[in-house]
Tab-separated table of C-alpha atoms in Angstrom:
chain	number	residue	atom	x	y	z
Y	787	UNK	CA	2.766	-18.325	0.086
Y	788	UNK	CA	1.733	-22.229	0.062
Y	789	UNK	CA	-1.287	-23.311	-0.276
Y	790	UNK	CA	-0.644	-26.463	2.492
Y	791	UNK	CA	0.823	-26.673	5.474
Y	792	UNK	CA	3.606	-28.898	4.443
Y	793	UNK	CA	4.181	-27.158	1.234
Y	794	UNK	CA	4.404	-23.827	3.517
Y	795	UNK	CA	7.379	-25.951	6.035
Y	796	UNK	CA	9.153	-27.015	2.427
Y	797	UNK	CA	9.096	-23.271	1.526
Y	798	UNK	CA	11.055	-22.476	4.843
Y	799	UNK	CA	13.457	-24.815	5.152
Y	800	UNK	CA	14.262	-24.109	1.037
Y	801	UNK	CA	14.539	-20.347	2.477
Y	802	UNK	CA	17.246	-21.665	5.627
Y	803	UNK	CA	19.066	-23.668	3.272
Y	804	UNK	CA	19.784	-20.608	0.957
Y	805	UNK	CA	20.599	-18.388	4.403
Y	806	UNK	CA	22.907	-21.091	5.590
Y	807	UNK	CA	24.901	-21.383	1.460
Y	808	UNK	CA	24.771	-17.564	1.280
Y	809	UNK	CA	25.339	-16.273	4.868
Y	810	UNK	CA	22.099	-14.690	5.214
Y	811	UNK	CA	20.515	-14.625	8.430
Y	812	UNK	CA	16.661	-14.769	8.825
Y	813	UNK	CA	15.239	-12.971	12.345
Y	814	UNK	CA	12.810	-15.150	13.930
Y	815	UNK	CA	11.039	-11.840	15.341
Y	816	UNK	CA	10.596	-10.376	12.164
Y	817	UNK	CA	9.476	-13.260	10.713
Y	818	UNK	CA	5.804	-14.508	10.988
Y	819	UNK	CA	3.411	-16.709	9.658
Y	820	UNK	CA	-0.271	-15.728	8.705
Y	821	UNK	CA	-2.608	-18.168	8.084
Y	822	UNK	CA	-5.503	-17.552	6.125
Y	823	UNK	CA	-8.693	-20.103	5.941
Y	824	UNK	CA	-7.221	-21.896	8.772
Y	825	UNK	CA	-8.101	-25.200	10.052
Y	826	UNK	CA	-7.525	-26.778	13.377
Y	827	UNK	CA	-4.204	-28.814	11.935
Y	828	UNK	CA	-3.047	-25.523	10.594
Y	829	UNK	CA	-3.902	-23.404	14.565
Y	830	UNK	CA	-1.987	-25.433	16.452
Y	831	UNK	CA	0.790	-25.916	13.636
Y	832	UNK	CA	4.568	-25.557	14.798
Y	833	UNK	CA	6.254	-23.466	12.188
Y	834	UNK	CA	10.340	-23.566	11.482
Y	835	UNK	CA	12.783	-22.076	9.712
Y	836	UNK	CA	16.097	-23.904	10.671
Y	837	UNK	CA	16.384	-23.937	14.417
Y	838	UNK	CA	14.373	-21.101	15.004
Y	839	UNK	CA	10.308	-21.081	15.940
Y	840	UNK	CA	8.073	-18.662	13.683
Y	841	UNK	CA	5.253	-17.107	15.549
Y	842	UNK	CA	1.777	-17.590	14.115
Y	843	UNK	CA	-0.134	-14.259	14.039
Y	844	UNK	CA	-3.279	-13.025	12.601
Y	845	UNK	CA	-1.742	-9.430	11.628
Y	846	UNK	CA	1.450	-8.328	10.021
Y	847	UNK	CA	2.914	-5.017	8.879
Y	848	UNK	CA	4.994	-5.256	5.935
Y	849	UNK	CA	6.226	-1.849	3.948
Y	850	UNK	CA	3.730	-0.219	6.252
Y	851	UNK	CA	0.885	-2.475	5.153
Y	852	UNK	CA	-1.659	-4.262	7.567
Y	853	UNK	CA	-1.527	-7.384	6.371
Y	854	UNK	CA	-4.100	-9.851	8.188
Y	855	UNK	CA	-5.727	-12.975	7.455
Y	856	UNK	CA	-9.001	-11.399	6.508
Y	857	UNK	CA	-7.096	-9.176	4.052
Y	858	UNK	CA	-5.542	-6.328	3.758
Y	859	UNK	CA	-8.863	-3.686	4.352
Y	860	UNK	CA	-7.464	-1.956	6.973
Y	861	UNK	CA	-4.407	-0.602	5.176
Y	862	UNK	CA	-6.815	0.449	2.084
Y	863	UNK	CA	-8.943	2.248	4.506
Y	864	UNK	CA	-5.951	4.055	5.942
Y	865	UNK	CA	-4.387	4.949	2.216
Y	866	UNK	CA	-8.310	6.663	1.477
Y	867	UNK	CA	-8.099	8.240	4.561
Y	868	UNK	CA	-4.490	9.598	3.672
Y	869	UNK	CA	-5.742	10.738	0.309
Y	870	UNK	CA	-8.943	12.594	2.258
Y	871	UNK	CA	-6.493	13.855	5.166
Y	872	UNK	CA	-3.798	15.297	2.060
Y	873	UNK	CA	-6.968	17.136	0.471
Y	874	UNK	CA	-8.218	18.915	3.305
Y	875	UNK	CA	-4.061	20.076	4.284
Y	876	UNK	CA	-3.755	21.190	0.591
Y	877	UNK	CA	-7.250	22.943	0.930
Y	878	UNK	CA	-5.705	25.200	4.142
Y	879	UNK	CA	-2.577	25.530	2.398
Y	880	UNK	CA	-4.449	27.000	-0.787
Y	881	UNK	CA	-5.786	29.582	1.003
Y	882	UNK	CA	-2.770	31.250	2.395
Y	883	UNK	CA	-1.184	31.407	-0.899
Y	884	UNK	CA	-0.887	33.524	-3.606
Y	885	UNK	CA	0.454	31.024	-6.194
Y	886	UNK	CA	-1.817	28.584	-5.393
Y	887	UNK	CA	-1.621	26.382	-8.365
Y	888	UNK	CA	2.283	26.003	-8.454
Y	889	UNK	CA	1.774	24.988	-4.748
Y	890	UNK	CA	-0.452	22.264	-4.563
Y	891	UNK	CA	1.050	21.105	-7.425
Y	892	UNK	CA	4.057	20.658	-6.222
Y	893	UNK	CA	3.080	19.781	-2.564
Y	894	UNK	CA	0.566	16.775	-4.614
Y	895	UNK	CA	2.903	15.355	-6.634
Y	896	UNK	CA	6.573	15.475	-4.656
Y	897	UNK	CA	4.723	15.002	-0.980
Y	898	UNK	CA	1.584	13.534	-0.609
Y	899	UNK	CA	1.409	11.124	-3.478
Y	900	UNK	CA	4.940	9.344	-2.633
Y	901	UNK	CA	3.618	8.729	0.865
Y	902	UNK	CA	0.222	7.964	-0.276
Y	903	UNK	CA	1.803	4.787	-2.834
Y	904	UNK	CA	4.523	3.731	-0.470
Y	905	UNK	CA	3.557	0.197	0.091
Y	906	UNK	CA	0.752	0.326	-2.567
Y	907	UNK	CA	2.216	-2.282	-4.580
Y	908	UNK	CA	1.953	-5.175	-1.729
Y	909	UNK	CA	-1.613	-5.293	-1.712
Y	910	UNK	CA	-4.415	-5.805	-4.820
Y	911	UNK	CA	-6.406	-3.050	-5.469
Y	912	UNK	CA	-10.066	-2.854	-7.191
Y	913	UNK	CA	-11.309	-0.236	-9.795
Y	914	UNK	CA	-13.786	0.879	-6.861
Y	915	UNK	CA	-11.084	1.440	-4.241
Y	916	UNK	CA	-8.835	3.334	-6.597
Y	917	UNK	CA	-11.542	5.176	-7.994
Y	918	UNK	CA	-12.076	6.651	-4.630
Y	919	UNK	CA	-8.216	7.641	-4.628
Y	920	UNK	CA	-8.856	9.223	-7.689
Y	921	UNK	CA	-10.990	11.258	-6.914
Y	922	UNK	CA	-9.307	12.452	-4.277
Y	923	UNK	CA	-6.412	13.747	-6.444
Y	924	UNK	CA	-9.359	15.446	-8.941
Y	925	UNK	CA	-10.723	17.475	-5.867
Y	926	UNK	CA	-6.950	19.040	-5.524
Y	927	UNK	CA	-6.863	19.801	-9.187
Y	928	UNK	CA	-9.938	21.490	-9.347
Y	929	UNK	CA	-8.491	23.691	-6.293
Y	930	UNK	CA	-5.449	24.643	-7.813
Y	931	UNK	CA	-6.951	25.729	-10.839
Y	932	UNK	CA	-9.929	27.088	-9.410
Y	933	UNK	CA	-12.143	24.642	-11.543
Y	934	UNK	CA	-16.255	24.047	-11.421
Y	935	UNK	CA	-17.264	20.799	-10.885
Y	936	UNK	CA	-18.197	19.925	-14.523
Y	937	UNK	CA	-14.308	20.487	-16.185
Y	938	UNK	CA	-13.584	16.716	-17.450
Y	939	UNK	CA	-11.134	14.643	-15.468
Y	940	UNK	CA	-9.274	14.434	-18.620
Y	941	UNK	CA	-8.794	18.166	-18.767
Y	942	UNK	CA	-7.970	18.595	-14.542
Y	943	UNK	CA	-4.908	15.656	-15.126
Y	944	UNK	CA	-3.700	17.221	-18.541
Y	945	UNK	CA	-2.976	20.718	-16.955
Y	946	UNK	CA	-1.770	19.634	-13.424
Y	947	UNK	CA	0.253	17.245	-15.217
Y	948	UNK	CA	-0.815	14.142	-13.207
Y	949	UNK	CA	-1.088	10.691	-13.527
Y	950	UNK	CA	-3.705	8.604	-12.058
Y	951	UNK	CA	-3.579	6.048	-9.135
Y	952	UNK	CA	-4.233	2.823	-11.605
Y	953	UNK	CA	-1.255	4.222	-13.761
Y	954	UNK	CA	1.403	4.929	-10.948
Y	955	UNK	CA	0.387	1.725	-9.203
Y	956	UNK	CA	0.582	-0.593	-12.433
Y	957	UNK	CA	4.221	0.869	-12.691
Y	958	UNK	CA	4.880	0.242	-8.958
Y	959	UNK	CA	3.872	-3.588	-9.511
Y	960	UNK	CA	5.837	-3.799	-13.480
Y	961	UNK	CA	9.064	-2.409	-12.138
């Protein structure tokens, strides 16, 4: 991240120097630039790292993230939608089961919510956006333990055991 064009070509060739002293190689197909707030200096920009040419692209997936110059809304879209698509699988599963509770708690917390943060931590999330994931999780709780709609948060994430999405993802970014 530079916040010029010429800081952004220092960054790179600081980044080739340490391949070429360490013997790491750098793959010119994986390796893009984005360009956000562009100007017409910046479009028709040449971008290098050593002898290779860097592609300029408007969209890049990193850890399974959409990355694209207008933000990242179209991975956050597809993590809520991941969280909706998890609730309504748990919801079928629930109703073949006798043990319903030890299921969905298990299936929550070992499957869905490891593939629902993978690649969390790469993008900046907002109390809104997070509140939606949130209650997402709450909606699972209260069908495992066969809960009205009025039992307090509080109470759902004490007896499944959960954390919420702020807490998991502020470890995610810490460690």
């Amino acid at each position: 991240m530079s916040e010029s064009a010429k800081e952004l070509q220092s960054l790179l060739d600081v980044v080739n120097e340490y391949g070429r002293n360490f013997g790491v190689k750098f793959s010119s197909e994986k390796s893009k630039v984005i360009i956000v707030n562009i100007t017409e200096d910046d479009r028709n920009a040449t971008w290098r790292q050593g002898e290779n040419e860097l592609e300029q692209t408007s969209e890049y997936k990193y850890l399974g993230m959409c990355m694209s110059s207008n933000g990242c809304g179209k991975a956050k879209a597809e993590k809520i939608s991941q969280v909706n698509q998890w609730v309504g699988r748990l919801r079928s599963v629930a109703r073949m089961r006798a043990s319903k509770y030890d299921v969905l708690r298990e299936v929550w917390k070992s499957v869905a919510v490891p593939r629902i943060m993978y690649g969390m931590d790469v993008i900046a999330w907002n109390e809104s956006e997070i509140e939606i994931l949130k209650v997402g999780q709450n909606r699972v709780a209260r069908m495992a333990l066969n809960a009205p709609r009025y039992v307090a948060t509080e109470g759902l994430r004490g007896d499944m055991g959960w954390s919420t999405f702020r807490e998991r993802h502020s470890k995610a970014i810490n460690t």
